[in-house]
Short mmCIF file of C-alpha atoms in Angstrom, two decimals:
data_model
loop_
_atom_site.label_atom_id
_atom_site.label_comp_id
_atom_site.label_asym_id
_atom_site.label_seq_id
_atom_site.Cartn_x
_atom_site.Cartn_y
_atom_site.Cartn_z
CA UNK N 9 3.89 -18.42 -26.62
CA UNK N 10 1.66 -16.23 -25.03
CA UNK N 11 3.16 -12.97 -22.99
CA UNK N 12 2.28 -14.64 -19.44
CA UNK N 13 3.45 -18.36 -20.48
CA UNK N 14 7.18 -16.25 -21.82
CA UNK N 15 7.29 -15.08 -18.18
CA UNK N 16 6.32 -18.31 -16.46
CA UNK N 17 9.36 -20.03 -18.34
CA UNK N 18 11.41 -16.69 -17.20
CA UNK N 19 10.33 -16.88 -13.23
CA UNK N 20 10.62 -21.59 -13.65
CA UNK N 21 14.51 -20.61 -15.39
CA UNK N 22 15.72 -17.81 -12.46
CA UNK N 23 14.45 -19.99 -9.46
CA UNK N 24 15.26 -23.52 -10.99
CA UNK N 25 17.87 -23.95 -7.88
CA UNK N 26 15.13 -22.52 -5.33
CA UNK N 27 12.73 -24.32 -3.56
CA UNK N 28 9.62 -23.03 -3.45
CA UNK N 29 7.52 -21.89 -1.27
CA UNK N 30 9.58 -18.73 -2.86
CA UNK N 31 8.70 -15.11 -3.71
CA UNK N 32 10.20 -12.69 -6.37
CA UNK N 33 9.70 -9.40 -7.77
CA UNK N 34 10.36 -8.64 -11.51
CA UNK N 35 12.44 -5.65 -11.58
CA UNK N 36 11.78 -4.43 -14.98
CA UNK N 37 7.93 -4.95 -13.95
CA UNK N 38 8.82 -3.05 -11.20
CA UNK N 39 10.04 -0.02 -13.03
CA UNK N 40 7.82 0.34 -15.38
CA UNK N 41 5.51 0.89 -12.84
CA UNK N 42 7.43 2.97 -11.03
CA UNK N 43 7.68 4.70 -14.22
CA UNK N 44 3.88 4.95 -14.89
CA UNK N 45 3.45 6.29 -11.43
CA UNK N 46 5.36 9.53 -12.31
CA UNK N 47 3.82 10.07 -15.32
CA UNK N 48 0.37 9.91 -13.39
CA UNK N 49 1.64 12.23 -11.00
CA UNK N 50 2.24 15.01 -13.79
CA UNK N 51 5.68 16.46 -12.12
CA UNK N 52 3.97 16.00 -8.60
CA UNK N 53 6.50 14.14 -5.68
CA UNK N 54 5.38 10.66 -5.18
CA UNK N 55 5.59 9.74 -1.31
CA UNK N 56 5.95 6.08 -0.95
CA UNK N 57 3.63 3.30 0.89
CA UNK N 58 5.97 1.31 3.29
CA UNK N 59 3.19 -0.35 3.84
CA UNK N 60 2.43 -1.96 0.43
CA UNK N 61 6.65 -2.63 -0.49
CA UNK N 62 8.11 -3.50 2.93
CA UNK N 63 11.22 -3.78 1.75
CA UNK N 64 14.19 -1.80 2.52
CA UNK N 65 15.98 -2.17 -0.55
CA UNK N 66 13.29 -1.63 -2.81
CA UNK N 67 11.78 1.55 -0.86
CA UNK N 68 15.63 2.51 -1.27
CA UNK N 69 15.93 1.45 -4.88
CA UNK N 70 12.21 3.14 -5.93
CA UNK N 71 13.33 6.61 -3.83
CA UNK N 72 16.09 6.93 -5.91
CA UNK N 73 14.32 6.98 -9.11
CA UNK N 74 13.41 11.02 -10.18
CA UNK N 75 9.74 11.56 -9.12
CA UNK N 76 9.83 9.98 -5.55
CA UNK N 77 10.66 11.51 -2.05
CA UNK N 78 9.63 10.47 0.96
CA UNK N 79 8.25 7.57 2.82
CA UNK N 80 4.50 7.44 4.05
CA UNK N 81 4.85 4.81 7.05
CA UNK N 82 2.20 2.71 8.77
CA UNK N 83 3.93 2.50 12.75
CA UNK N 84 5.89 4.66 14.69
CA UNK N 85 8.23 1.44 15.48
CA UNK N 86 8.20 1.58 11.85
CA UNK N 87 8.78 5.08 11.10
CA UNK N 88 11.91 5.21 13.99
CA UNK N 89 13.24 2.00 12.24
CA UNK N 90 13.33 4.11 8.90
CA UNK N 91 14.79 7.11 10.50
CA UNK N 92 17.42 4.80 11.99
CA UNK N 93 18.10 3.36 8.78
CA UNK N 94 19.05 6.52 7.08
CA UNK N 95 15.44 7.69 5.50
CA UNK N 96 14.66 11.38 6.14
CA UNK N 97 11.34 11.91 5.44
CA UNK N 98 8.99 9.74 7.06
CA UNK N 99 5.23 10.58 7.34
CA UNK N 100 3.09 8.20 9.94
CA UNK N 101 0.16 7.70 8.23
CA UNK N 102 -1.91 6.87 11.19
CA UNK N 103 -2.11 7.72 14.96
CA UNK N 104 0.10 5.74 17.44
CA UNK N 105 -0.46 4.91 20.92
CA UNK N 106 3.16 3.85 21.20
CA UNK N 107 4.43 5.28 24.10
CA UNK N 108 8.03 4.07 24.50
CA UNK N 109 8.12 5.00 20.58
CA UNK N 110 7.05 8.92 21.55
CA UNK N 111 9.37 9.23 24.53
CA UNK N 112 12.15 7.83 21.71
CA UNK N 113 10.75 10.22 19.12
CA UNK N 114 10.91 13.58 21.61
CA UNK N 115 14.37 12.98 23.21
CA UNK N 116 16.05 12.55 19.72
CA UNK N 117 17.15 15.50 17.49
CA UNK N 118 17.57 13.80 14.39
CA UNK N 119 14.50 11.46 15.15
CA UNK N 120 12.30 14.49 15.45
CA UNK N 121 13.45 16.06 12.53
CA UNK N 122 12.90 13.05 10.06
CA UNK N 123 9.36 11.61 11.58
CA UNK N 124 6.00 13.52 11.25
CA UNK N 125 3.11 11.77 13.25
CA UNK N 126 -0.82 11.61 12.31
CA UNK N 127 -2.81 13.66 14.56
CA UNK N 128 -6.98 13.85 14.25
CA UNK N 129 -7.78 14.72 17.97
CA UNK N 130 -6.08 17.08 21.01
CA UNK N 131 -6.45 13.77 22.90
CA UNK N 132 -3.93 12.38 20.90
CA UNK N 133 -1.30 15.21 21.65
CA UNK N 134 -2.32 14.25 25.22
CA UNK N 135 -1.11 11.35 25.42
CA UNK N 136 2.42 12.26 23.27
CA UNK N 137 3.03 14.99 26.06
CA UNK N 138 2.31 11.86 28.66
CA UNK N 139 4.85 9.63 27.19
CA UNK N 140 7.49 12.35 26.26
CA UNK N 141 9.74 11.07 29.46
CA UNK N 142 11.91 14.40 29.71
CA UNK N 143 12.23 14.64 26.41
CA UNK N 144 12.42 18.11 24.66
CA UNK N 145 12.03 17.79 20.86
CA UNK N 146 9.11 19.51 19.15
CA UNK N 147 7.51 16.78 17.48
CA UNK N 148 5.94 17.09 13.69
CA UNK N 149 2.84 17.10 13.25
CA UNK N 150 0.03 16.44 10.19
CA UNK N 151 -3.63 16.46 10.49
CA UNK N 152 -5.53 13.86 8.69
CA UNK N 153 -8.94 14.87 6.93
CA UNK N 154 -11.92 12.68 6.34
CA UNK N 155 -12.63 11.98 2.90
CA UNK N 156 -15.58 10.15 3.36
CA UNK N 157 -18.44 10.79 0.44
CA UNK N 158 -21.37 11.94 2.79
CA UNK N 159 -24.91 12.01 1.02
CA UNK N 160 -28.74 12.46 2.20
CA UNK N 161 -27.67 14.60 4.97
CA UNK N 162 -24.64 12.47 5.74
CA UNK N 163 -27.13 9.25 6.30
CA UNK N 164 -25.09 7.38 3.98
CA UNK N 165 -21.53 7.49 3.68
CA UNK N 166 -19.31 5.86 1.02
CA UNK N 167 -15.38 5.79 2.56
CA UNK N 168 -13.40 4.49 5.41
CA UNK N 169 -13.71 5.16 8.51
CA UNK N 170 -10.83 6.95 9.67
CA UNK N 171 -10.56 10.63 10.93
CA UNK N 172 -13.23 12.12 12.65
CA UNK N 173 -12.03 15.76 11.03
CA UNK N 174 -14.52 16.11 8.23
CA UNK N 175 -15.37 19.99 7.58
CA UNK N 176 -12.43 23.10 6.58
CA UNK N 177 -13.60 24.50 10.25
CA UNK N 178 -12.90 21.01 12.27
CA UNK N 179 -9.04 20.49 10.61
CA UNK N 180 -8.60 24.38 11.41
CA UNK N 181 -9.77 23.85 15.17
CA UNK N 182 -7.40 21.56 15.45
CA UNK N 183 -4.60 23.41 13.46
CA UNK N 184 -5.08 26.20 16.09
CA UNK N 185 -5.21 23.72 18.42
CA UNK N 186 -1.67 22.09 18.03
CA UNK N 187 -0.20 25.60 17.34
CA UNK N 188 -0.87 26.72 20.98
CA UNK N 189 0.43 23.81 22.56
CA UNK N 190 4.21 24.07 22.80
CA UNK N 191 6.42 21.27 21.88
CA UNK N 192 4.20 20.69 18.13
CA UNK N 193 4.30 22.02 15.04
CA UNK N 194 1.47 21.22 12.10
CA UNK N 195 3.71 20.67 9.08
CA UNK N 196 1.13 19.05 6.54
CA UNK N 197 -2.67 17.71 5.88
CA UNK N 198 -3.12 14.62 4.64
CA UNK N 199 -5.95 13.05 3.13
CA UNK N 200 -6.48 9.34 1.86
CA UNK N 201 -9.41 9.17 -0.83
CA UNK N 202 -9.42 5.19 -0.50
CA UNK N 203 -12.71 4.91 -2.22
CA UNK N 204 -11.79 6.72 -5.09
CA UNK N 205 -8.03 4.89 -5.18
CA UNK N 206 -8.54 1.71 -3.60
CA UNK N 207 -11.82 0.36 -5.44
CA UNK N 208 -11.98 -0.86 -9.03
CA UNK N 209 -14.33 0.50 -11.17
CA UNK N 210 -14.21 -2.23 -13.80
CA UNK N 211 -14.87 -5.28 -12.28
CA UNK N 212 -14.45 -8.78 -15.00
CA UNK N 213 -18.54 -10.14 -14.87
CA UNK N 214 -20.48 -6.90 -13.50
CA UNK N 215 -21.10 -4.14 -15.51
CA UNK N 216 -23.74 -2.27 -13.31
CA UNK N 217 -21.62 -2.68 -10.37
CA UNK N 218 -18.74 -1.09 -12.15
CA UNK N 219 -20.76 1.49 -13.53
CA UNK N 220 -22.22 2.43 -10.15
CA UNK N 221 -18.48 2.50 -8.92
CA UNK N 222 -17.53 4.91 -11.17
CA UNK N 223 -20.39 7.43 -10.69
CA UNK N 224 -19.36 7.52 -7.32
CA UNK N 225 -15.60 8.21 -7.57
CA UNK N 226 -16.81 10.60 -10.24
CA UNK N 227 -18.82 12.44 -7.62
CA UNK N 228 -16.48 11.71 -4.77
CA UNK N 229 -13.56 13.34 -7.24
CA UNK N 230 -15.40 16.45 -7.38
CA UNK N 231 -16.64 16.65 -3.86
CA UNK N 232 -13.29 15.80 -2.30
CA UNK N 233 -11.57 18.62 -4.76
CA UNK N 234 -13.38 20.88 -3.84
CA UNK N 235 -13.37 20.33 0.08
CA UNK N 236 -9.94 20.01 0.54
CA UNK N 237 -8.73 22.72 -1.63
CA UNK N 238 -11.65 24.80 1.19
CA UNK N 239 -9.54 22.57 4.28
CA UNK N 240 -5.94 23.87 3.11
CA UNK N 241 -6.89 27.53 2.76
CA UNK N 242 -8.85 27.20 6.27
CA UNK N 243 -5.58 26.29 7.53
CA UNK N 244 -3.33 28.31 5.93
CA UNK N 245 -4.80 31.35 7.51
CA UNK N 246 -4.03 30.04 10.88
CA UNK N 247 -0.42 28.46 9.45
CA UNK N 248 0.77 29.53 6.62
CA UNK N 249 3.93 27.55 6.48
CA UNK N 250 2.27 24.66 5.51
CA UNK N 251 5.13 22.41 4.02
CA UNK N 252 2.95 20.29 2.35
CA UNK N 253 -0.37 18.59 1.69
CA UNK N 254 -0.49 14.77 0.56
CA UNK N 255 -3.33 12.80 -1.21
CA UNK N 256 -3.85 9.93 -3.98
CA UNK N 257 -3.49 6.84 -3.84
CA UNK N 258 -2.55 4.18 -6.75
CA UNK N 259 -5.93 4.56 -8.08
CA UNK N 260 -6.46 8.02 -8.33
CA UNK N 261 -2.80 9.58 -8.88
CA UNK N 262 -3.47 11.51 -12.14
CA UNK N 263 -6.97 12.63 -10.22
CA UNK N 264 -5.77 13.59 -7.57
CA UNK N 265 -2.31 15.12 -8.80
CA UNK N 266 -4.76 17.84 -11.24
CA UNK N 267 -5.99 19.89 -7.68
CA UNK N 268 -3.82 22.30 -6.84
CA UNK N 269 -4.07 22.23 -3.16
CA UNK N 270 -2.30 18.98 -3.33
CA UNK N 271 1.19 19.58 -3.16
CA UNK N 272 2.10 15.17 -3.43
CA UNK N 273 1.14 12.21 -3.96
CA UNK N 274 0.94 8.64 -1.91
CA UNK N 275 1.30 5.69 -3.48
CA UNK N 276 2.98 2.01 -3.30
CA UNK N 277 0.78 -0.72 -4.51
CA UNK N 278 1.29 0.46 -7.94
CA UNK N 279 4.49 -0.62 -7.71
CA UNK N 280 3.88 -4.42 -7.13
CA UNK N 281 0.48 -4.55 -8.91
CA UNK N 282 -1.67 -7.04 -6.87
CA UNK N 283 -4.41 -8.64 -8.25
CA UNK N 284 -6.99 -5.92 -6.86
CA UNK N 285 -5.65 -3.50 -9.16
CA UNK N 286 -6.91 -5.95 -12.27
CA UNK N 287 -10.31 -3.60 -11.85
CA UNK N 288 -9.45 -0.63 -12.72
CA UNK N 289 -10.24 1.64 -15.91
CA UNK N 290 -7.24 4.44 -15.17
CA UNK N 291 -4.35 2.67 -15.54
CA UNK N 292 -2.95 -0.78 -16.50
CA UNK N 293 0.16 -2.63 -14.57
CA UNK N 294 2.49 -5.10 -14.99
CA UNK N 295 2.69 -7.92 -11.90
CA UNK N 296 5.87 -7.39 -10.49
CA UNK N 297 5.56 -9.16 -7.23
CA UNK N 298 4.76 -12.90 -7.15
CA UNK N 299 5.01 -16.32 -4.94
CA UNK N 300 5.71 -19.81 -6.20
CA UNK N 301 4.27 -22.73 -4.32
CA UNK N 302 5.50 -26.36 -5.24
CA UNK N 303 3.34 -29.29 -6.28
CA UNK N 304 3.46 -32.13 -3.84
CA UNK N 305 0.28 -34.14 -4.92
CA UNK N 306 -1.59 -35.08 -8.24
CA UNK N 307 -4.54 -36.53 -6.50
CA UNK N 308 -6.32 -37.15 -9.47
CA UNK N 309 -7.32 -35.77 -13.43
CA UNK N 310 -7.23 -32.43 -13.45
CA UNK N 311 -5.66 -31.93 -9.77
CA UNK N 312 -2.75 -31.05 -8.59
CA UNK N 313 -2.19 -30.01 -5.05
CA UNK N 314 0.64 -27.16 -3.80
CA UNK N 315 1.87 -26.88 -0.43
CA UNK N 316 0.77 -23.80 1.59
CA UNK N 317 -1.38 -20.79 0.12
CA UNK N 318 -4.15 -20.08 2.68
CA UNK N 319 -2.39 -15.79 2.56
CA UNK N 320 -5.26 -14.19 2.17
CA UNK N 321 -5.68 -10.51 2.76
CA UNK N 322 -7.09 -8.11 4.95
CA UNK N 323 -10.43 -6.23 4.52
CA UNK N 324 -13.75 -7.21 4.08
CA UNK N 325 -13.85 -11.09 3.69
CA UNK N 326 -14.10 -12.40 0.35
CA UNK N 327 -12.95 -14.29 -2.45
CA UNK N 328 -11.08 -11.28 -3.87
CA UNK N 329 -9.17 -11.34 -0.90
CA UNK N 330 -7.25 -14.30 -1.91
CA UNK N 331 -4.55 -14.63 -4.16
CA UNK N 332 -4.89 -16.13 -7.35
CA UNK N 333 -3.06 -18.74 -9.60
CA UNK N 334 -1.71 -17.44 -12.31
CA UNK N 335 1.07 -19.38 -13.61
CA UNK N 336 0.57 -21.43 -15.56
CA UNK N 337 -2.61 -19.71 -17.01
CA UNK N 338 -5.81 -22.36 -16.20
CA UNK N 339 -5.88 -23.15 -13.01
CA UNK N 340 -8.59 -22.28 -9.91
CA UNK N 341 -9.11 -23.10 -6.37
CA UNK N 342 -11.26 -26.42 -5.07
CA UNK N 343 -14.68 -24.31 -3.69
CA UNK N 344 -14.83 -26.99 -1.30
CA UNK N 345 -11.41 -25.60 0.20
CA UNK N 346 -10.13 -22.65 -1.53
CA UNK N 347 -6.36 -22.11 -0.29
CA UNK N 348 -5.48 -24.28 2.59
CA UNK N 349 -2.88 -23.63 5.59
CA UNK N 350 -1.08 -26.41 4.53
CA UNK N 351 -2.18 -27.38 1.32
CA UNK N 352 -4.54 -25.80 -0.90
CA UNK N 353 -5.68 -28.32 -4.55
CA UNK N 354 -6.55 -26.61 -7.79
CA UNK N 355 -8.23 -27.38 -10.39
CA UNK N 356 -8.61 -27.32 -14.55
CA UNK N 357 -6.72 -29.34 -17.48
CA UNK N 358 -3.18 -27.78 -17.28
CA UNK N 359 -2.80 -29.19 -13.85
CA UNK N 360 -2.24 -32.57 -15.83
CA UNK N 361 0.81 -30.87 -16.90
CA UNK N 362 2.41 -30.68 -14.08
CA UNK N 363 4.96 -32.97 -11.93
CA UNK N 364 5.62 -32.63 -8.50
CA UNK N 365 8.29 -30.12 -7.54
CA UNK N 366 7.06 -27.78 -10.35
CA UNK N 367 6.11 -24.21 -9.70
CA UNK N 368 2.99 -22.82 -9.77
CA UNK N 369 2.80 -19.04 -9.29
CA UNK N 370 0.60 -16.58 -7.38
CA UNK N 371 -0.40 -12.73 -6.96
CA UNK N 372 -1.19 -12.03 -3.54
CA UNK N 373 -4.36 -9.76 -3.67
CA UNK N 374 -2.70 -7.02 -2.23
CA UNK N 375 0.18 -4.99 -2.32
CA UNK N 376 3.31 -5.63 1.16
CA UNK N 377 1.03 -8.23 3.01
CA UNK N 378 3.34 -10.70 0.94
CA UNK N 379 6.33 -9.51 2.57
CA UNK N 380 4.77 -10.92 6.22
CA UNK N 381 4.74 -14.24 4.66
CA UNK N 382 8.36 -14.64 3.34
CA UNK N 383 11.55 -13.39 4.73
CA UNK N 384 13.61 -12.69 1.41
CA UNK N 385 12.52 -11.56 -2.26
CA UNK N 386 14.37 -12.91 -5.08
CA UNK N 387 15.12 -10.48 -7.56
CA UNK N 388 14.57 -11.30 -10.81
CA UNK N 389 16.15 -9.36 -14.03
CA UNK N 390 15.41 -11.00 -17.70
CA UNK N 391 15.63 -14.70 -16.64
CA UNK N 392 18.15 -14.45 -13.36
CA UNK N 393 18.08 -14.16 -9.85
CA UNK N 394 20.72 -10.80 -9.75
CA UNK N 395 19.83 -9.98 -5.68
CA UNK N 396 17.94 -11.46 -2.69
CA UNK N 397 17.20 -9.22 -0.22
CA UNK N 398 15.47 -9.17 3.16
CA UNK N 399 11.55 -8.29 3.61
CA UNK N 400 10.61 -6.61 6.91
CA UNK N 401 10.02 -10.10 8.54
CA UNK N 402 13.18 -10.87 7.44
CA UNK N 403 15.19 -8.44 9.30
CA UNK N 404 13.12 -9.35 12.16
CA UNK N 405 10.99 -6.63 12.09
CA UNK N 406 7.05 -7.56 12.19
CA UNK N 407 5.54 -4.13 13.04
CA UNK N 408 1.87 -5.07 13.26
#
């Protein structure tokens, strides 16, 4: 019995009295990467992706392991909901324009102390003074750099579009900026290298491709070091008290963890291990995070059909956005209809195997967008369900 056919009969015994549609995660999958994580980060603090667990009692079980602290959060609802909940370090990875969310945040002691927002632009301190409602509270602050790959005179540019702050002298404009304005206080830089930790660079079927990918993070590695470490010492002369300075991503931790202007590391996808992590030369995961849909058709040799599976996820539109079969090992989507609303068919031999009502199970192609599709995880340990615990959507929180 192959390793993935001795965890299919694992996952078919610990939900045998569930019906599926279903998802689980594998807890001993789930440590081990949490335990490969910290050894990438070489003694660094990993800062964890709400975003890509969106779960409260994993981000809980995950920060109590040695080697994590802190929460990297994707919505100021979100990042309030956290504080709420007892987490005291939350970092907004991206700007707000959540008003009700800011007067909350600024009339709140203990809310203000535990929540640090994403600022790129004075505008956006603009409109945090406009929504402040009376309230008093300085409000955190950390300044996001661009870490965008700029070549031929910046005519091409390799890296998402996300803050406009590109250059040592823009972040420390803007340092100097939010230190004369009362009521704020820079506390950190951040800086997301998601071309370096979000691509593979050894993708099955195309070897130039991959090669090409891996010239460029090799480049954007060296550029990016060697800018930021320039971008925290511009702003260290204007704050000093810098408390700290975030990077990474799954991809890139040990990268990223060698500068030594990085003072953390963000990461959470590496904890699930989605199928888009398959592609990568760095590091190798273990699936921990999986959904079983349930035959309800054999519509011919070779066919079966599952209810549901049209999750795909977001990004640029393509086939690696969906998820993909994966228990039991054979099987691929219909190109005439790929995964369905309702119903998506697949195809190869082992689908003769099964009945209806058996399992088959999926990897979503990324990390939390599961979690918006079910309402509890299943917990799996050895061949038992030991916990099921509420997703985001299933304490009725849907933040975007």
């Amino acid at each position: 019995m192959t390793a993935r056919a001795a965890d299919r009969a694992r996952y078919d015994r610990a939900t045998a009295q569930l019906d599926a549609p279903v998802a689980i995660v594998d807890l001993d999958a789930f440590d081990a990467n949490a335990d490969d994580l910290v050894r990438r980060a070489g003694g660094k603090p990993i800062r964890v992706a709400s975003k890509s667990v969106r779960c409260r009692a994993l981000l809980e079980r995950v920060l109590a392991r040695e080697g994590f602290a802190g929460i990297m959060s994707f919505t100021l609802a979100e990042s309030l909901w956290l504080a709420r909940s007892g987490f005291d370090d939350v970092l907004l990875a991206y700007p707000s324009a959540d008003r009700a969310g800011y007067a909350e945040l600024a009339a709140d002691p203990k809310l203000a102390a535990a929540v640090t927002v994403m600022v790129d632009d004075p505008a956006q301190l603009d409109l945090i003074d406009s929504a402040r409602a009376g309230g008093t509270e300085v409000v955190r602050v950390c300044l996001e750099l661009d870490t965008a790959l700029k070549l031929l005179g910046g005519r091409v540019r390799i890296g998402a579009r996300r803050s406009p702050l590109h250059s040592p002298a823009q972040v420390a404009e803007v340092a100097r900026a939010v230190a004369r304005r009362p009521g704020f206080r820079v506390v950190g830089i951040m800086a997301y290298e998601g071309h370096v930790a979000g691509v593979g660079d050894a993708v099955a079927g195309r070897p130039l491709r991959s090669r090409a990918v891996r010239l460029m993070q090799a480049a954007a590695r060296r550029e990016l070091a060697e800018r930021r470490g320039a971008v925290v010492r511009a702003v260290r002369e204007v704050l000093p008290d810098l408390e700290f300075v975030n990077g990474g991503g799954t991809g890139s931790v040990q990268h990223t963890a060698a500068e030594d202007a990085v003072t953390e590391i963000a990461a959470g996808s590496g904890l699930y291990v989605p199928r888009l992590f398959d592609n990568y030369t760095s590091f190798r995961g273990r699936p921990a995070a999986l959904f079983a849909l349930p035959v309800v058709r054999r519509p011919g040799v070779g066919v079966v059909t599952v209810l549901g599976g049209g999750y795909p996820a977001s990004g640029a539109p393509g086939a690696d956005r969906l998820p993909v079969p994966y228990l039991p090992e054979g099987l691929r989507y219909d190109p005439q209809e790929g995964a369905g609303e309702v119903q998506t068919p697949l195809l190869g031999p082992v689908a003769d195997d099964l009945l209806i009502g058996d399992k088959v199970w999926f990897r979503h192609a990324k990390a939390g967008e599961l979690c918006e599709r079910f309402d509890t995880l299943h917990l799996v340990e050895g061949d038992a369900v030991t916990a099921t615990v509420p997703t985001y959507r299933g304490e009725g929180q849907t933040f975007l």
